[in-house]
Amino acid sequence: MVQKTDWIWLNGKFVKWEDANIHVLSHALHYGTSVFEGIRCYETPKGPMVLRLKDHIQRLYNSAKIYRMELPWTIDEYCELCLEVIRRNKMKACYIRPVVYRGYGEVGVNPFGCPVESAIAVWDWGAYLGPEALAKGVDVCVSSWNRMAPNTLPTMAKCAANYMNSQLIKMEAILAGYAEGIALDVNGHVSEGSGENLFLVRNNIVFTPSIANAILPGITRDGVLTLLEKEFKMEVRHQAIMREMLYIADELFFTGTAAEVTPIASVDKIQIGAGKRGPVTEKLQTRYLQIVTGKAPDIYGWLTPVEK
Ligand code: PPE
């Protein structure tokens, strides 16, 4: 169970964790009318720092815009609210979950009669794919489920409804004994994990599915691309990736706010490279974690201090 914290921000007020409730006839519950973010706050030598706060809130606002939901707060005001939730709960490090949804109003598919509401919660969240995943890598499968086809559910919106597809991928993987599943897109090209973007290294070239391969445009993906291109001077190709490229990769890894940089040891029981964290993955993971935890200078301006 999620470890409770004291306060949740709900529609303009701070309420006790146990009082942060909504009506069972809320539109979001019946029709998936909700967009959200997942953000990490790291403990650093200069106090708690939120990673890529404005980029996440910008994506939240983009998701809301796609679904015609209007918010009364500016992006800067909403960022400040996230920081205030962390302060009130006195968190040193945490996961931040802002959610924007249609609440209680009318019933029926038409969402326009339901109010746009929002909540921000924080909690402690450790390694996403298990405690040993970051060092040892995870065993994954290719899912029998595809990611959404274009013109169905927009994958650039981080909408709750998309995560029904993620849940099918995740449940199938778990029940088959894997840590995670990789979904292909509707054309059979590699897309992403149920909650992570994917990278592949082969002959010193990095490959990652393009935005058109039904992925969420990950903010960790963006950060990792910066490090690979600017610092490691590696060639990166955003392209359609064949399933079999996974099997013959030298290295494979997931990226995500929750997953950070997680190596993949095998796919469909085929060992990837040496079957453990590869050299590029290790270097990247180390550099990424050093920046986000404030052990290396924040040269890209990724961190926002929580304390005023
Ligand atoms: N794809 C999907 C489908 C996804 O859910 C995430 C984040 C990513 C890619 C990576 O995006 P980014 O976090 O911006 O680098 N998944 C979030 C939620 C996971 C959950 O179980 O909840 C996360 O990592 O916070």
XYZ file of C-alpha atoms and ligand atoms in Angstrom:
333
model
C 0.000 0.000 0.000
C 1.111 3.515 -0.688
C 2.590 5.037 2.450
C 0.336 7.913 3.404
C 1.554 11.478 3.795
C -0.303 14.251 5.653
C -1.674 16.612 3.040
C -3.152 16.478 -0.447
C -4.000 19.554 -2.459
C -7.530 19.189 -3.845
C -9.245 21.877 -5.921
C -7.564 24.829 -4.286
C -7.438 23.545 -0.698
C -5.086 21.483 1.380
C -6.994 18.559 2.830
C -5.944 15.649 5.034
C -4.850 12.540 3.098
C -7.914 10.595 4.275
C -10.294 13.404 3.318
C -9.122 13.692 -0.297
C -12.212 11.992 -1.738
C -14.417 12.493 -4.784
C -17.926 11.310 -5.699
C -18.351 7.836 -7.234
C -20.289 9.374 -10.111
C -17.338 11.553 -11.096
C -16.907 11.487 -14.865
C -13.282 10.335 -14.554
C -14.244 7.103 -12.814
C -16.686 6.043 -15.509
C -15.038 7.290 -18.673
C -11.310 7.635 -17.922
C -11.521 11.441 -18.074
C -8.248 12.191 -16.358
C -4.773 13.361 -17.305
C -1.862 13.201 -14.928
C 1.872 13.511 -14.331
C 4.513 11.648 -12.391
C 7.419 13.749 -11.158
C 10.308 12.975 -8.842
C 11.762 15.128 -6.109
C 15.292 14.130 -5.101
C 17.203 14.728 -1.902
C 20.313 16.727 -2.789
C 23.106 18.388 -0.758
C 21.252 21.695 -1.327
C 17.917 20.352 -0.056
C 15.052 18.695 -1.932
C 14.943 19.431 -5.655
C 12.213 18.659 -8.178
C 13.360 17.234 -11.501
C 12.063 18.926 -14.683
C 9.068 20.443 -12.870
C 8.028 22.922 -15.538
C 8.428 20.373 -18.343
C 6.106 17.973 -16.524
C 3.498 20.639 -15.827
C 3.728 21.811 -19.435
C 3.006 18.213 -20.523
C 0.089 18.093 -18.050
C -1.322 21.234 -19.620
C -0.776 19.796 -23.107
C -2.648 16.630 -22.105
C -5.493 18.737 -20.695
C -5.586 20.862 -23.855
C -5.879 17.790 -26.103
C -8.931 16.736 -24.073
C -10.406 20.254 -23.990
C -10.007 20.681 -20.253
C -9.237 24.216 -19.111
C -7.433 25.019 -15.899
C -7.704 28.301 -13.989
C -4.041 28.278 -12.867
C -1.054 29.379 -14.933
C 1.720 26.823 -15.392
C 3.928 28.771 -12.977
C 1.177 28.842 -10.364
C 0.623 25.111 -10.761
C 4.380 24.437 -10.368
C 4.333 26.462 -7.147
C 1.388 24.376 -5.882
C 3.413 21.190 -6.408
C 6.284 22.672 -4.403
C 3.887 23.695 -1.643
C 2.531 20.145 -1.354
C 6.092 18.867 -0.845
C 6.785 21.569 1.761
C 3.587 20.900 3.717
C 4.376 17.201 3.853
C 8.015 17.933 4.781
C 9.253 15.447 2.181
C 12.984 15.224 1.445
C 12.465 13.018 -1.586
C 9.164 11.925 -3.092
C 7.076 11.146 -6.128
C 4.609 13.878 -7.103
C 1.296 12.997 -8.746
C -0.733 15.917 -10.129
C -4.005 14.836 -11.706
C -6.561 16.848 -13.695
C -9.956 15.239 -14.206
C -13.650 15.785 -14.849
C -15.562 15.529 -11.595
C -19.166 15.101 -10.541
C -21.808 16.745 -12.687
C -23.770 15.149 -15.456
C -23.711 11.499 -16.484
C -23.149 10.286 -20.030
C -20.147 10.432 -22.341
C -20.423 14.168 -23.052
C -17.871 15.616 -20.620
C -18.730 19.282 -21.008
C -21.214 19.342 -18.142
C -18.666 18.056 -15.631
C -16.288 20.391 -13.795
C -12.534 20.246 -14.431
C -10.875 19.495 -11.103
C -7.363 18.804 -9.915
C -5.421 17.202 -7.108
C -1.747 16.944 -6.184
C -0.448 14.185 -3.919
C 3.074 13.172 -2.911
C 4.476 9.953 -1.508
C 7.657 8.019 -1.128
C 8.388 5.807 -4.161
C 11.465 3.604 -4.493
C 12.781 1.672 -7.477
C 9.921 1.123 -9.951
C 10.909 -2.283 -11.285
C 12.190 -3.748 -8.018
C 15.178 -3.059 -5.759
C 17.741 -4.929 -7.876
C 16.546 -3.693 -11.260
C 18.842 -0.655 -11.532
C 21.997 -2.735 -11.038
C 21.088 -6.125 -12.473
C 18.554 -5.322 -15.138
C 15.108 -6.807 -15.672
C 13.754 -9.732 -17.662
C 10.983 -8.615 -20.007
C 8.773 -9.970 -22.774
C 7.253 -8.524 -25.913
C 3.563 -8.087 -25.201
C 0.779 -9.603 -27.239
C -0.963 -6.263 -26.779
C -0.157 -3.360 -29.089
C 0.062 0.270 -28.145
C -2.788 2.468 -29.383
C -3.250 3.031 -33.097
C -3.054 6.645 -34.282
C -6.495 8.261 -34.385
C -7.638 6.190 -31.419
C -6.191 7.416 -28.133
C -3.543 10.127 -28.481
C -0.297 8.857 -26.987
C 1.150 12.348 -26.559
C -1.478 12.914 -23.867
C -0.715 11.255 -20.544
C -4.343 10.245 -20.087
C -5.582 7.712 -17.533
C -7.421 5.837 -20.298
C -4.086 5.000 -21.996
C -3.126 3.127 -18.858
C -5.836 0.518 -19.383
C -3.671 -0.562 -22.322
C -0.598 -0.342 -20.049
C -2.349 -2.543 -17.497
C -3.028 -5.264 -20.073
C 0.667 -5.215 -20.983
C 1.785 -5.218 -17.357
C -0.584 -7.944 -16.129
C 0.295 -10.262 -18.996
C 4.015 -9.773 -18.289
C 3.720 -10.286 -14.524
C 1.575 -13.422 -14.859
C 4.116 -14.878 -17.294
C 6.932 -14.216 -14.780
C 8.469 -11.106 -16.344
C 9.086 -7.730 -14.708
C 7.671 -5.741 -17.611
C 6.314 -5.987 -21.138
C 7.407 -4.133 -24.261
C 4.552 -3.210 -26.561
C 4.776 -2.950 -30.323
C 2.797 -0.298 -32.169
C -0.080 -1.147 -34.463
C 2.339 -1.712 -37.364
C 4.457 -4.150 -35.385
C 7.298 -1.741 -34.649
C 8.721 -1.415 -31.151
C 6.935 1.221 -29.072
C 7.552 1.315 -25.297
C 7.087 -0.418 -21.962
C 3.832 -0.155 -19.994
C 5.295 2.825 -18.131
C 8.711 3.509 -19.675
C 10.383 4.564 -22.908
C 12.914 2.260 -24.502
C 16.453 2.634 -25.844
C 18.677 0.203 -27.714
C 22.437 0.293 -28.284
C 23.937 -1.587 -31.220
C 27.445 -1.145 -32.648
C 27.796 2.061 -30.645
C 24.694 3.634 -32.200
C 21.672 4.411 -30.052
C 18.187 3.695 -31.392
C 14.901 4.794 -29.876
C 11.342 4.637 -31.240
C 10.181 7.950 -32.704
C 7.211 9.955 -31.398
C 5.170 8.454 -34.260
C 5.603 4.937 -32.835
C 2.825 5.476 -30.265
C 5.065 6.507 -27.369
C 4.588 8.970 -24.578
C 7.212 11.675 -25.236
C 9.094 10.993 -22.036
C 10.881 13.706 -20.144
C 13.504 11.219 -18.959
C 13.866 10.164 -22.611
C 14.554 13.812 -23.449
C 17.153 14.114 -20.678
C 18.861 10.891 -21.692
C 18.974 12.064 -25.320
C 20.745 15.222 -24.150
C 23.368 13.215 -22.283
C 23.897 10.695 -25.096
C 24.239 13.341 -27.801
C 25.871 16.291 -26.020
C 28.099 14.468 -23.554
C 28.703 10.977 -24.907
C 28.771 12.266 -28.508
C 26.856 9.200 -29.635
C 24.794 8.967 -32.773
C 21.107 8.624 -31.892
C 18.491 7.450 -34.383
C 14.791 8.049 -33.755
C 13.237 5.494 -36.040
C 10.956 2.519 -36.533
C 12.595 -0.414 -34.759
C 11.948 -4.023 -35.713
C 11.153 -6.470 -32.923
C 14.184 -8.610 -33.758
C 16.467 -5.597 -33.200
C 15.672 -6.056 -29.520
C 17.090 -9.583 -29.500
C 20.360 -8.687 -31.216
C 20.985 -5.413 -29.364
C 24.219 -4.968 -27.412
C 22.291 -3.110 -24.704
C 18.697 -2.281 -23.961
C 17.295 -0.026 -21.274
C 14.101 1.644 -20.098
C 13.779 5.288 -19.111
C 11.075 6.983 -17.063
C 10.508 9.176 -14.064
C 9.690 6.166 -11.914
C 12.045 3.690 -13.669
C 14.908 6.232 -14.070
C 17.444 4.336 -16.238
C 16.736 0.610 -15.865
C 18.780 -1.965 -17.809
C 17.070 -4.882 -19.569
C 18.814 -8.244 -19.155
C 16.650 -10.372 -21.444
C 13.686 -10.166 -23.828
C 11.485 -13.238 -24.344
C 14.187 -15.266 -22.544
C 16.819 -14.185 -25.086
C 19.828 -12.725 -23.307
C 20.692 -9.147 -24.287
C 24.446 -8.559 -24.642
C 26.163 -10.023 -21.584
C 22.790 -10.343 -19.806
C 23.560 -7.548 -17.382
C 23.839 -3.765 -17.323
C 25.961 -2.789 -20.334
C 28.717 -0.119 -20.381
C 26.697 2.660 -22.071
C 23.723 2.010 -19.790
C 25.935 2.075 -16.721
C 27.688 5.302 -17.699
C 24.375 6.941 -18.547
C 22.652 5.764 -15.383
C 25.523 7.019 -13.239
C 25.613 10.422 -14.926
C 21.817 10.783 -14.796
C 21.595 9.890 -11.107
C 24.516 12.181 -10.262
C 22.808 15.169 -11.841
C 19.349 14.504 -10.401
C 20.668 13.907 -6.879
C 22.763 17.086 -7.034
C 26.107 15.245 -6.849
C 27.081 16.788 -10.188
C 26.329 20.403 -11.188
C 22.882 20.977 -12.694
C 24.261 22.283 -15.999
C 20.983 21.800 -17.892
C 18.764 23.588 -15.365
C 16.723 20.473 -14.599
C 16.283 21.031 -10.868
C 13.925 23.346 -8.966
C 14.553 23.856 -5.239
C 11.608 23.065 -2.972
C 12.713 25.420 -0.233
C 12.021 29.117 -0.784
N 5.831 5.829 -21.396
C 4.816 5.600 -20.556
C 3.659 4.820 -21.037
C 4.871 6.108 -19.262
O 3.852 5.893 -18.434
C 6.003 6.830 -18.844
C 6.083 7.380 -17.449
C 7.050 7.038 -19.757
C 6.928 6.530 -21.027
C 8.258 7.852 -19.399
O 7.936 9.221 -19.294
P 8.730 10.223 -18.325
O 8.364 9.845 -16.939
O 8.274 11.564 -18.722
O 10.179 10.007 -18.583
N 5.406 6.630 -16.479
C 5.121 7.262 -15.203
C 4.043 6.551 -14.430
C 4.276 5.155 -14.028
C 3.174 4.627 -13.132
O 3.169 3.400 -12.894
O 2.361 5.401 -12.633
C 6.385 7.523 -14.405
O 7.446 6.981 -14.704
O 6.310 8.315 -13.475
